[in-house]
Short mmCIF file of C-alpha atoms and ligand atoms in Angstrom, two decimals:
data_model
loop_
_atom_site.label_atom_id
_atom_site.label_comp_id
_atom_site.label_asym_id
_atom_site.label_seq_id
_atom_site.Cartn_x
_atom_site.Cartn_y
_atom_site.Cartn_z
CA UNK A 1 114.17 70.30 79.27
CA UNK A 2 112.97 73.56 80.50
CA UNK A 3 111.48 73.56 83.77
CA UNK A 4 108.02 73.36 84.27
CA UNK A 5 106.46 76.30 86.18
CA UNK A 6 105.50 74.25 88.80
CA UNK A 7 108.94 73.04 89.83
CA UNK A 8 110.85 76.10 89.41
CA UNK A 9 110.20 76.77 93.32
CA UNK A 10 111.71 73.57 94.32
CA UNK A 11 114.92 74.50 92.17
CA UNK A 12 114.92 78.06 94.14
CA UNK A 13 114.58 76.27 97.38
CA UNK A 14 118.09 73.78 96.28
CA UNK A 15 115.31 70.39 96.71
CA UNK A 16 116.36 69.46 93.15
CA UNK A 17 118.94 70.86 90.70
CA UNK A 18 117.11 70.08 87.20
CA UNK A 19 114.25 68.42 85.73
CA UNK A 20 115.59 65.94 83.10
CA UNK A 21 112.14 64.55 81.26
CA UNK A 22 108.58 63.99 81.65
CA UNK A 23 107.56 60.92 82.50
CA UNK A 24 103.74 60.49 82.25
CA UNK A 25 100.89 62.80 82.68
CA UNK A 26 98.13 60.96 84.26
CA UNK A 27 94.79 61.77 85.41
CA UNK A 28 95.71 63.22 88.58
CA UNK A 29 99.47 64.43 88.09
CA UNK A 30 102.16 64.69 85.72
CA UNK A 31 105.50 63.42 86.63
CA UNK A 32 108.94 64.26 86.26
CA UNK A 33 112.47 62.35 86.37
CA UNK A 34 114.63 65.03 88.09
CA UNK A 35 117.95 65.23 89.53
CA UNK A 36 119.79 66.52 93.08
CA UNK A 37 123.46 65.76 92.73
CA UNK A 38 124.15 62.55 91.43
CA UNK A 39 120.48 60.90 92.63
CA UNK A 40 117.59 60.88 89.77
CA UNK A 41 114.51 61.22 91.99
CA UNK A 42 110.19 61.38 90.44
CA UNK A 43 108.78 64.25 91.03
CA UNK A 44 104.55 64.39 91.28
CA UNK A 45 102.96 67.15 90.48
CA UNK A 46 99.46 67.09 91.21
CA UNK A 47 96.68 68.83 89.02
CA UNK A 48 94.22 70.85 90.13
CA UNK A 49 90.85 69.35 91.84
CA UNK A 50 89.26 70.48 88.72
CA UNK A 51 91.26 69.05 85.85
CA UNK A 52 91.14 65.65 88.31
CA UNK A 53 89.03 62.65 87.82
CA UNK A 54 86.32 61.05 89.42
CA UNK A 55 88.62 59.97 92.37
CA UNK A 56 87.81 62.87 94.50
CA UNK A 57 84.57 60.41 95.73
CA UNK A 58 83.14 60.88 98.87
CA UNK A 59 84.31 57.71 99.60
CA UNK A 60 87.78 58.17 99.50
CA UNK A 61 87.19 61.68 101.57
CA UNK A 62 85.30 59.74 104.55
CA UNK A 63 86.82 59.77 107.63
CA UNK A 64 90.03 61.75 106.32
CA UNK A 65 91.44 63.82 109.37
CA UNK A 66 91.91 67.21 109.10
CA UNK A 67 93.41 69.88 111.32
CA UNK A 68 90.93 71.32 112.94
CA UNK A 69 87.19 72.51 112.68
CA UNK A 70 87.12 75.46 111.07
CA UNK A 71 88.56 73.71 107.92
CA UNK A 72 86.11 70.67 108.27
CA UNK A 73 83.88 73.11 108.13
CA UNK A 74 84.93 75.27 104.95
CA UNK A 75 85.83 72.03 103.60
CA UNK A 76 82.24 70.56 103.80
CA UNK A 77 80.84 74.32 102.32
CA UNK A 78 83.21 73.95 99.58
CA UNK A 79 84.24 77.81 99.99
CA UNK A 80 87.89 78.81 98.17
CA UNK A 81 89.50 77.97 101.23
CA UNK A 82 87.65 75.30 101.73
CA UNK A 83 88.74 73.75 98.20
CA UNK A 84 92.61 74.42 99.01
CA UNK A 85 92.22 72.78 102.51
CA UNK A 86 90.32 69.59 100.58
CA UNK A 87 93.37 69.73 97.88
CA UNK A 88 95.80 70.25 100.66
CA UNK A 89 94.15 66.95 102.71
CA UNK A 90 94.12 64.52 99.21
CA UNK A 91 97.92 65.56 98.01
CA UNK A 92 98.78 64.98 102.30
CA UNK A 93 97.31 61.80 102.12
CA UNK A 94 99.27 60.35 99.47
CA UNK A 95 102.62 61.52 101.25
CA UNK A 96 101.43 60.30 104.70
CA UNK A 97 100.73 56.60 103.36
CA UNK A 98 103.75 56.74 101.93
CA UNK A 99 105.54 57.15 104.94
CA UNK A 100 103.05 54.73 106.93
CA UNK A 101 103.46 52.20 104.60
CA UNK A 102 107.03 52.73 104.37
CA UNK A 103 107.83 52.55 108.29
CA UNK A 104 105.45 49.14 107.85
CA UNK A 105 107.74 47.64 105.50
CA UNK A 106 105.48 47.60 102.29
CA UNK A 107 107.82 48.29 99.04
CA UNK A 108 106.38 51.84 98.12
CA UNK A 109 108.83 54.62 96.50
CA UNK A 110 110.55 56.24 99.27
CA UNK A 111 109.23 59.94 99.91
CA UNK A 112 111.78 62.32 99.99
CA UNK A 113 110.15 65.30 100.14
CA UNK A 114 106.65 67.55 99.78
CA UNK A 115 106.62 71.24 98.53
CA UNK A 116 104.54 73.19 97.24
CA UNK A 117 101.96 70.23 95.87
CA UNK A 118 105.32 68.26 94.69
CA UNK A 119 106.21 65.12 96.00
CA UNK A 120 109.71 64.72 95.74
CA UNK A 121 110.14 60.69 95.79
CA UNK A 122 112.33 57.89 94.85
CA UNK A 123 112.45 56.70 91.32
CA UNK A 124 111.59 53.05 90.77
CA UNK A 125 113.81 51.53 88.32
CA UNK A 126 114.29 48.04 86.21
CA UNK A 127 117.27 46.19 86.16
CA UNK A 128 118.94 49.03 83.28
CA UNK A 129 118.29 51.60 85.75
CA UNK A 130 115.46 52.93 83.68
CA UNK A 131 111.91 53.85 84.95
CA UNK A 132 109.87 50.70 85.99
CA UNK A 133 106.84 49.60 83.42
CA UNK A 134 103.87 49.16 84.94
CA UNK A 135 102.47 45.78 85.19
CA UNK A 136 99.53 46.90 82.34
CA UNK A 137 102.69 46.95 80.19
CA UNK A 138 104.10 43.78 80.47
CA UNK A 139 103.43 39.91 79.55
CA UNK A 140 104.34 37.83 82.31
CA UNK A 141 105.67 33.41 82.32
CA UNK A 142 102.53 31.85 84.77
CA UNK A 143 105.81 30.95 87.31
CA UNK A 144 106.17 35.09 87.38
CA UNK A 145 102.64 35.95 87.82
CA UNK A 146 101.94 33.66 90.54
CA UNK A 147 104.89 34.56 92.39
CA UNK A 148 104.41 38.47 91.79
CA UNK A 149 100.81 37.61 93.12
CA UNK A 150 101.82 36.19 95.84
CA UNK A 151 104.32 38.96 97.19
CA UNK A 152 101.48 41.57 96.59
CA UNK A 153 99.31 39.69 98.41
CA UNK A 154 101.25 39.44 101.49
CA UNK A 155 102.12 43.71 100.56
CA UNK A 156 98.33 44.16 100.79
CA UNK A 157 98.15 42.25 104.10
CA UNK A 158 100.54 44.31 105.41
CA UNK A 159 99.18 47.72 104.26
CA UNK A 160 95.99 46.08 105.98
CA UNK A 161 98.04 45.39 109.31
CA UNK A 162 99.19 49.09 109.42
CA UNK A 163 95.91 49.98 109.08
CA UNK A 164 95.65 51.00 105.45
CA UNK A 165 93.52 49.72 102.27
CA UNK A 166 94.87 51.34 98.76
CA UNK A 167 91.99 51.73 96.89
CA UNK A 168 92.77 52.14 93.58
CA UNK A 169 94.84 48.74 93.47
CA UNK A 170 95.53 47.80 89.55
CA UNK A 171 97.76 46.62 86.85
CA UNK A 172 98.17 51.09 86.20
CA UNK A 173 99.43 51.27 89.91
CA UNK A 174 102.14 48.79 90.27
CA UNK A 175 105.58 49.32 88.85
CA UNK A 176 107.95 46.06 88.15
CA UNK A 177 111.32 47.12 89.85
CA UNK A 178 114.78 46.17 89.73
CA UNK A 179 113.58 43.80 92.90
CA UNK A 180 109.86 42.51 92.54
CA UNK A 181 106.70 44.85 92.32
CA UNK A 182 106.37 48.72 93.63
CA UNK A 183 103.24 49.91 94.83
CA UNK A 184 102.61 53.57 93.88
CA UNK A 185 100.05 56.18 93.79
CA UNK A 186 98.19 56.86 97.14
CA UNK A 187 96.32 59.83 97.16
CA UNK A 188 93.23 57.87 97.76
CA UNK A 189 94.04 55.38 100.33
CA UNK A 190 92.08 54.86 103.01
CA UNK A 191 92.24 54.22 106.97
CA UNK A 192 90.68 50.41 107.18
CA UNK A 193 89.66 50.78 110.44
CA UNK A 194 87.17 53.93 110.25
CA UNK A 195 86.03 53.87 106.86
CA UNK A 196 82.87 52.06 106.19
CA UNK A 197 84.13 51.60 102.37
CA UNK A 198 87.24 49.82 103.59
CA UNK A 199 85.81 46.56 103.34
CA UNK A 200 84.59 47.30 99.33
CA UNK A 201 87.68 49.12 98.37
CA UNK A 202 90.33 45.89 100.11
CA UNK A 203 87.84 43.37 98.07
CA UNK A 204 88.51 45.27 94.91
CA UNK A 205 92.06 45.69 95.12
CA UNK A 206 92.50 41.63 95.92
CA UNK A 207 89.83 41.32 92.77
CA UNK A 208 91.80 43.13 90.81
CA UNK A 209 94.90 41.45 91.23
CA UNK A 210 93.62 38.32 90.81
CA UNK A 211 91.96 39.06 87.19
CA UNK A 212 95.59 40.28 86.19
CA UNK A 213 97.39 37.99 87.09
CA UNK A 214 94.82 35.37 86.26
CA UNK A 215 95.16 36.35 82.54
CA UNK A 216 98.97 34.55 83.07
CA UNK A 217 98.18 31.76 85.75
CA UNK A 218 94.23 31.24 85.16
CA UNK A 219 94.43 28.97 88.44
CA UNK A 220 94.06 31.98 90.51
CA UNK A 221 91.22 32.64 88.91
CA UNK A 222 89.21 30.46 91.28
CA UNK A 223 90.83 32.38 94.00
CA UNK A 224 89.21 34.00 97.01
CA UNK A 225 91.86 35.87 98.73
CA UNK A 226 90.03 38.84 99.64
CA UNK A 227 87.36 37.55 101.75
CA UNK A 228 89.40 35.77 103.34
CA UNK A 229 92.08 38.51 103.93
CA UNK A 230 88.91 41.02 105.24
CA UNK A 231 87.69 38.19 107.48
CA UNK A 232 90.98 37.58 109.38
CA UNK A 233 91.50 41.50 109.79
CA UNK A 234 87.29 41.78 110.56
CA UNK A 235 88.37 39.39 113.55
CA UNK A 236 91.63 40.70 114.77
CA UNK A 237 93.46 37.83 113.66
CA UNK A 238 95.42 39.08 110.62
CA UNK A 239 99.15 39.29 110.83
CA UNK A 240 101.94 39.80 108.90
CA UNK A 241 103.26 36.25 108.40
CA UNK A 242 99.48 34.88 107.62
CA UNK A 243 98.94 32.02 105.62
CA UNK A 244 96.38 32.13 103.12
CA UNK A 245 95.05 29.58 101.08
CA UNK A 246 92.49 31.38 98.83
CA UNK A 247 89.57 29.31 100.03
CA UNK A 248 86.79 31.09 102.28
CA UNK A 249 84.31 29.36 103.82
CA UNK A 250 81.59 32.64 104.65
CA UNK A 251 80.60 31.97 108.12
CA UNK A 252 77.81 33.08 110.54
CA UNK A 253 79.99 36.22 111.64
CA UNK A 254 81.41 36.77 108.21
CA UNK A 255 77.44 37.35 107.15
CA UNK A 256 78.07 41.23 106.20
CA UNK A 257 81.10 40.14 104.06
CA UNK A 258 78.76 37.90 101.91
CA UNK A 259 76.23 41.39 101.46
CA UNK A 260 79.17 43.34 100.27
CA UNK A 261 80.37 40.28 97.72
CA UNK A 262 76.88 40.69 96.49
CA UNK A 263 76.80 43.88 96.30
CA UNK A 264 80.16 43.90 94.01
CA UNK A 265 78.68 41.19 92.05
CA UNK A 266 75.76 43.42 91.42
CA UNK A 267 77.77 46.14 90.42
CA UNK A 268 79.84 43.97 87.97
CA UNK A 269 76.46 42.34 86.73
CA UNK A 270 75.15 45.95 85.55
CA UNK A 271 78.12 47.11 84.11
CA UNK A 272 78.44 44.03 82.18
CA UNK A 273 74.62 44.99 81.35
CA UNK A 274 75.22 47.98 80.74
CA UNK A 275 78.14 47.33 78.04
CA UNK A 276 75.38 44.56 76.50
CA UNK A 277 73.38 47.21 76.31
CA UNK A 278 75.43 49.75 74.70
CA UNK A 279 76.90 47.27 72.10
CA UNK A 280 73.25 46.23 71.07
CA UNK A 281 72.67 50.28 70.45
CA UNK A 282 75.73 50.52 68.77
CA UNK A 283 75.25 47.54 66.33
CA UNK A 284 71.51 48.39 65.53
CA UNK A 285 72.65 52.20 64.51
CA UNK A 286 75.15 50.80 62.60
CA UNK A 287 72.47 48.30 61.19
CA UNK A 288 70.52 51.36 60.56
CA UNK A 289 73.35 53.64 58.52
CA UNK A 290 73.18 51.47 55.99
N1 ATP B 1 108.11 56.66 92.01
C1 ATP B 1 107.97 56.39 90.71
N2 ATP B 1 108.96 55.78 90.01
C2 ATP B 1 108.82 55.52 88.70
N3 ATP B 1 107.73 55.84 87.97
C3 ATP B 1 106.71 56.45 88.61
C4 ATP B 1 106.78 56.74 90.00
N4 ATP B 1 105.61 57.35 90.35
C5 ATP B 1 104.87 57.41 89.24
N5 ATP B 1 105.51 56.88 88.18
C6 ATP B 1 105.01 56.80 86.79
O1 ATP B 1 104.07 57.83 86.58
C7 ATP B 1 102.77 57.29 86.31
C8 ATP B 1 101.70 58.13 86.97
O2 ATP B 1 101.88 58.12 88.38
P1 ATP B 1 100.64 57.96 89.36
O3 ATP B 1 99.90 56.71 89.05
O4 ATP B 1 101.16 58.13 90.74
O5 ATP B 1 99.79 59.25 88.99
P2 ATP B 1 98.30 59.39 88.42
O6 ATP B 1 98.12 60.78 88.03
O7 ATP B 1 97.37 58.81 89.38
O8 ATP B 1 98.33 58.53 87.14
P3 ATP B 1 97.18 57.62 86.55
O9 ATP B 1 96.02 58.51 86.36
O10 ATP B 1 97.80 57.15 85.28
O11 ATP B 1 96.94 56.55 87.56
C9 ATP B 1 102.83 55.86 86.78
O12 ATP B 1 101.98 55.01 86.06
C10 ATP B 1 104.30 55.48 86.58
O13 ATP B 1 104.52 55.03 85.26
MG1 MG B 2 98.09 55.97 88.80
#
């Protein structure tokens, strides 16, 4: 194909030698199946903040480092430079988790490079050697979903145990490779220990595991892995190896736990109302058309 404008530099600088296809264009990148010798490696571009979704929330931004004060100052202004050093801080962060998570063992693609807003990564493939599907894309036996579950559960705990909480966690973000399921897409992950939405974000991610793979093994639906996970880390007991049962028992300490679970609840009850809602409007103008 020709190459895309935004990869051309990596060509001049010899990091890859052609682009061979597009693979997706998401919300907040487009990427690319290129080659450098005889590898095939991804290639994300990112988009620009303002063709970008709603993930640029302040609560993905809280508590993310940056260099030094005069940019956490232009940053919070929201000059020009202050955009490029926010831009510059949410592309960063996807490429340093990678390599966190990486070092910590967790099956992400391997990074291979960043340039110029490209990250230059491995390609996760099936068994063929073609791009992974993404879970949303396949149907899964119960025996696979509870066993995928369970190895992404013990992923999550160790993302938690380097000190990490994804954040955007979902059936979109986890590729099926050759060897068992590939986490992907961290631009918005989040230190556990210093953000105060940590807690939230690591209760949705478990959440929204377990309604996937639920749909396949509707045991797990009765599931409470993510309390439970949040309580061992809230108490410095979590490790690696952890056995989990799914059960949690909310305790005295584990009080502010029980607020937040409410306060998802809540947020799941008014969207639910809200869809009620909408559906009712919908169905009385239609009513009324005719
Ligand atoms: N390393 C990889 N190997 C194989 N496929 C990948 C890789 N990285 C991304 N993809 C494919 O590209 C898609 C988009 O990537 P990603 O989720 O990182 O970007 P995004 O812009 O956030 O997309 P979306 O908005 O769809 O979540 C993925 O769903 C996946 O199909
Ligand atoms: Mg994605």
């Amino acid at each position: 194909m020709k190459t895309p404008k935004r990869l051309q530099s990596l060509i001049e600088e010899g990091l890859i030698d052609k682009v061979e296809r597009q693979l997706m264009s998401g919300k907040e990148a487009a990427v690319y199946v290129v080659r450098r010798g005889d590898e095939t490696l991804c290639a994300k571009v990112y988009k620009e903040a303002t063709q970008r979704s709603f993930r640029q929330a302040v609560d993905y931004t809280e508590n993310r480092k940056v260099k030094n004060t005069r940019q956490a100052r232009a940053m919070a202004k929201g000059t020009r430079f202050g955009r490029q050093a926010r831009e510059a801080a949410w592309q960063s962060a996807e490429v340093d988790a990678l390599y966190r998570l990486a070092a910590a063992g967790v099956r992400v693609p391997r990074p291979h490079n960043f340039f110029d807003g490209v990250l230059l990564m491995e390609l996760v493939t099936d068994e063929y050697g073609n791009a992974a599907a993404r879970l949303n894309d396949l149907v899964l036996t119960p025996e696979l979903a509870r066993a995928h579950h369970q190895t992404l559960l013990s992923e999550v705990v160790s993302m938690l145990c380097a000190g990490v909480v994804h954040g955007d966690l979902s059936k979109f973000n986890i590729l099926l490779g050759e060897q068992g399921p590939v986490i992907i897409d961290l631009p918005q992950a989040v230190d556990a220990a210093g953000n105060t939405t940590a807690c939230r974000m690591l209760l949705r991610d478990v959440a929204n595991l377990r309604d996937y793979f639920g749909c396949f093994a509707p045991e797990l639906l009765n599931t409470s892995f993510g309390p439970e996970i949040w309580d061992l880390y809230h108490r410095g007991v979590l490790q690696r190896e952890a056995v989990l049962t799914g059960r949690f028992e909310p305790s005295l300490e584990a009080v502010d736990l029980v607020g937040v679970m409410r306060e998802i609840d809540d947020a799941r009850a008014e969207e639910a109302a809200r869809k009620t809602r909408l559906q009712a409007a919908r169905e009385s103008a239609e009513r009324g058309d005719r």
